[in-house]
């Protein structure tokens, strides 16, 4: 999802004339593409907290450098939502073994709250359909961020 957020942040970096930020952002996106290659199903590499915090910090740092903090907020809104949902259970109940598979096809939501578990409570989903749904949410936030930057903030 950070790759998608970075993709939508790139035109803003170019538009603001922050070529150094655009260069760092393109390098960051390249590393995320390589990471995604190994992180797709079935995953062989997992980012963990250190990886996800680093990805978010990179986007936040570049956004502060470009002076588009509100745009970063919009791009990272799904991540903030997930954080606050997890904080309601004080980060307890985190399962270390992933999701339980029902009938070898559908994911079963765990008891704790997370942005990934809300769609699972509404409908039966495979891992692929859940990932595609989360990607589409991030793309929608990216479109909203670009619309906000070019039409409301400019």
Short mmCIF file of C-alpha atoms in Angstrom, two decimals:
data_model
loop_
_atom_site.label_atom_id
_atom_site.label_comp_id
_atom_site.label_asym_id
_atom_site.label_seq_id
_atom_site.Cartn_x
_atom_site.Cartn_y
_atom_site.Cartn_z
CA UNK A 1 0.00 0.00 0.00
CA UNK A 2 2.96 2.33 0.57
CA UNK A 3 3.98 1.73 -3.04
CA UNK A 4 0.59 3.02 -4.17
CA UNK A 5 0.81 6.00 -1.80
CA UNK A 6 4.30 6.79 -3.12
CA UNK A 7 3.05 6.53 -6.69
CA UNK A 8 0.45 9.21 -5.98
CA UNK A 9 2.97 11.36 -4.11
CA UNK A 10 5.41 11.39 -7.05
CA UNK A 11 3.54 13.88 -9.29
CA UNK A 12 3.24 16.23 -6.33
CA UNK A 13 6.99 16.01 -5.73
CA UNK A 14 7.63 16.90 -9.36
CA UNK A 15 5.00 19.66 -9.34
CA UNK A 16 6.45 21.30 -6.23
CA UNK A 17 9.92 21.25 -7.79
CA UNK A 18 11.40 19.02 -5.10
CA UNK A 19 13.60 16.98 -7.39
CA UNK A 20 15.63 15.61 -4.49
CA UNK A 21 12.42 14.34 -2.91
CA UNK A 22 11.35 12.91 -6.28
CA UNK A 23 14.69 11.09 -6.57
CA UNK A 24 14.41 9.67 -3.04
CA UNK A 25 10.79 8.76 -3.70
CA UNK A 26 11.66 6.95 -6.93
CA UNK A 27 14.40 4.98 -5.14
CA UNK A 28 11.94 4.16 -2.37
CA UNK A 29 9.37 2.99 -4.92
CA UNK A 30 11.99 0.80 -6.59
CA UNK A 31 12.79 -0.90 -3.30
CA UNK A 32 9.06 -1.40 -2.63
CA UNK A 33 8.60 -3.05 -6.03
CA UNK A 34 11.39 -5.49 -5.18
CA UNK A 35 9.85 -6.08 -1.75
CA UNK A 36 6.41 -6.66 -3.28
CA UNK A 37 7.85 -9.35 -5.54
CA UNK A 38 8.76 -11.43 -2.49
CA UNK A 39 5.80 -10.33 -0.35
CA UNK A 40 3.03 -11.42 -2.73
CA UNK A 41 1.12 -14.62 -2.07
CA UNK A 42 2.53 -16.94 -0.89
CA UNK A 43 4.68 -14.47 1.03
CA UNK A 44 8.32 -15.27 1.63
CA UNK A 45 9.27 -11.93 3.19
CA UNK A 46 7.34 -9.98 5.83
CA UNK A 47 8.05 -6.35 6.79
CA UNK A 48 7.17 -6.55 10.47
CA UNK A 49 6.82 -3.43 12.56
CA UNK A 50 10.28 -2.13 11.69
CA UNK A 51 9.55 -2.30 7.97
CA UNK A 52 6.10 -0.78 8.13
CA UNK A 53 7.21 2.01 10.47
CA UNK A 54 10.14 2.76 8.17
CA UNK A 55 7.89 2.89 5.12
CA UNK A 56 5.46 5.24 6.82
CA UNK A 57 8.29 7.39 8.16
CA UNK A 58 9.76 7.73 4.67
CA UNK A 59 6.46 8.93 3.24
CA UNK A 60 5.96 11.29 6.20
CA UNK A 61 9.50 12.69 5.90
CA UNK A 62 9.18 13.33 2.18
CA UNK A 63 5.76 14.93 2.67
CA UNK A 64 7.13 17.27 5.32
CA UNK A 65 10.03 18.15 3.01
CA UNK A 66 7.55 18.98 0.22
CA UNK A 67 5.20 20.80 2.66
CA UNK A 68 2.21 18.60 1.75
CA UNK A 69 1.49 17.06 5.14
CA UNK A 70 -2.28 17.04 4.61
CA UNK A 71 -1.81 15.09 1.38
CA UNK A 72 0.26 12.53 3.29
CA UNK A 73 -2.48 12.32 5.88
CA UNK A 74 -4.99 11.47 3.14
CA UNK A 75 -2.65 8.91 1.58
CA UNK A 76 -1.96 7.24 4.92
CA UNK A 77 -5.53 7.46 6.25
CA UNK A 78 -6.10 3.68 5.94
CA UNK A 79 -2.94 3.15 8.01
CA UNK A 80 -4.07 5.64 10.68
CA UNK A 81 -7.49 3.99 10.76
CA UNK A 82 -5.88 0.59 11.26
CA UNK A 83 -3.74 1.95 14.09
CA UNK A 84 -6.72 3.40 15.94
CA UNK A 85 -8.77 0.24 15.44
CA UNK A 86 -5.94 -1.87 16.89
CA UNK A 87 -5.46 0.57 19.76
CA UNK A 88 -9.05 -0.04 20.94
CA UNK A 89 -7.94 -3.50 22.02
CA UNK A 90 -4.63 -2.11 23.34
CA UNK A 91 -2.87 -4.23 20.73
CA UNK A 92 -3.86 -7.41 22.54
CA UNK A 93 -5.11 -10.48 20.78
CA UNK A 94 -2.64 -10.26 17.95
CA UNK A 95 -2.35 -13.70 16.48
CA UNK A 96 1.11 -14.83 15.48
CA UNK A 97 0.00 -17.52 13.05
CA UNK A 98 -2.01 -15.44 10.60
CA UNK A 99 -5.57 -16.04 9.53
CA UNK A 100 -7.48 -19.26 9.85
CA UNK A 101 -8.49 -20.65 6.45
CA UNK A 102 -12.03 -21.97 6.18
CA UNK A 103 -12.55 -24.80 3.68
CA UNK A 104 -9.15 -24.03 2.17
CA UNK A 105 -10.51 -20.91 0.46
CA UNK A 106 -11.97 -18.16 2.65
CA UNK A 107 -10.35 -16.17 5.44
CA UNK A 108 -11.95 -16.03 8.87
CA UNK A 109 -11.55 -12.74 10.76
CA UNK A 110 -9.79 -12.88 14.13
CA UNK A 111 -11.48 -11.44 17.21
CA UNK A 112 -9.42 -8.23 17.40
CA UNK A 113 -10.20 -5.18 15.27
CA UNK A 114 -8.18 -4.26 12.23
CA UNK A 115 -8.91 -2.58 8.92
CA UNK A 116 -8.30 -5.94 7.24
CA UNK A 117 -10.86 -7.69 9.39
CA UNK A 118 -13.82 -5.38 8.75
CA UNK A 119 -14.44 -6.62 5.18
CA UNK A 120 -14.02 -10.20 6.40
CA UNK A 121 -16.83 -9.66 8.89
CA UNK A 122 -19.09 -8.37 6.11
CA UNK A 123 -18.43 -10.97 3.41
CA UNK A 124 -16.47 -14.13 2.77
CA UNK A 125 -13.24 -13.26 1.02
CA UNK A 126 -10.15 -15.00 -0.22
CA UNK A 127 -6.74 -13.56 0.54
CA UNK A 128 -6.43 -12.34 -3.04
CA UNK A 129 -9.77 -10.50 -2.97
CA UNK A 130 -8.93 -8.91 0.40
CA UNK A 131 -5.57 -7.67 -0.88
CA UNK A 132 -7.16 -6.28 -4.04
CA UNK A 133 -9.80 -4.52 -1.92
CA UNK A 134 -7.10 -2.88 0.23
CA UNK A 135 -5.18 -1.85 -2.89
CA UNK A 136 -8.35 -0.27 -4.30
CA UNK A 137 -8.91 1.64 -1.04
CA UNK A 138 -5.36 3.03 -1.28
CA UNK A 139 -5.88 3.97 -4.95
CA UNK A 140 -9.09 5.80 -4.01
CA UNK A 141 -7.22 7.69 -1.30
CA UNK A 142 -4.51 8.54 -3.84
CA UNK A 143 -7.08 9.92 -6.27
CA UNK A 144 -8.63 11.94 -3.45
CA UNK A 145 -5.18 13.24 -2.47
CA UNK A 146 -4.37 14.33 -6.03
CA UNK A 147 -7.78 15.95 -6.41
CA UNK A 148 -7.28 17.77 -3.11
CA UNK A 149 -3.79 18.96 -4.07
CA UNK A 150 -4.56 20.12 -7.60
CA UNK A 151 -8.08 21.50 -7.16
CA UNK A 152 -8.49 22.49 -3.52
CA UNK A 153 -5.04 23.46 -2.29
CA UNK A 154 -3.60 25.05 -5.43
#
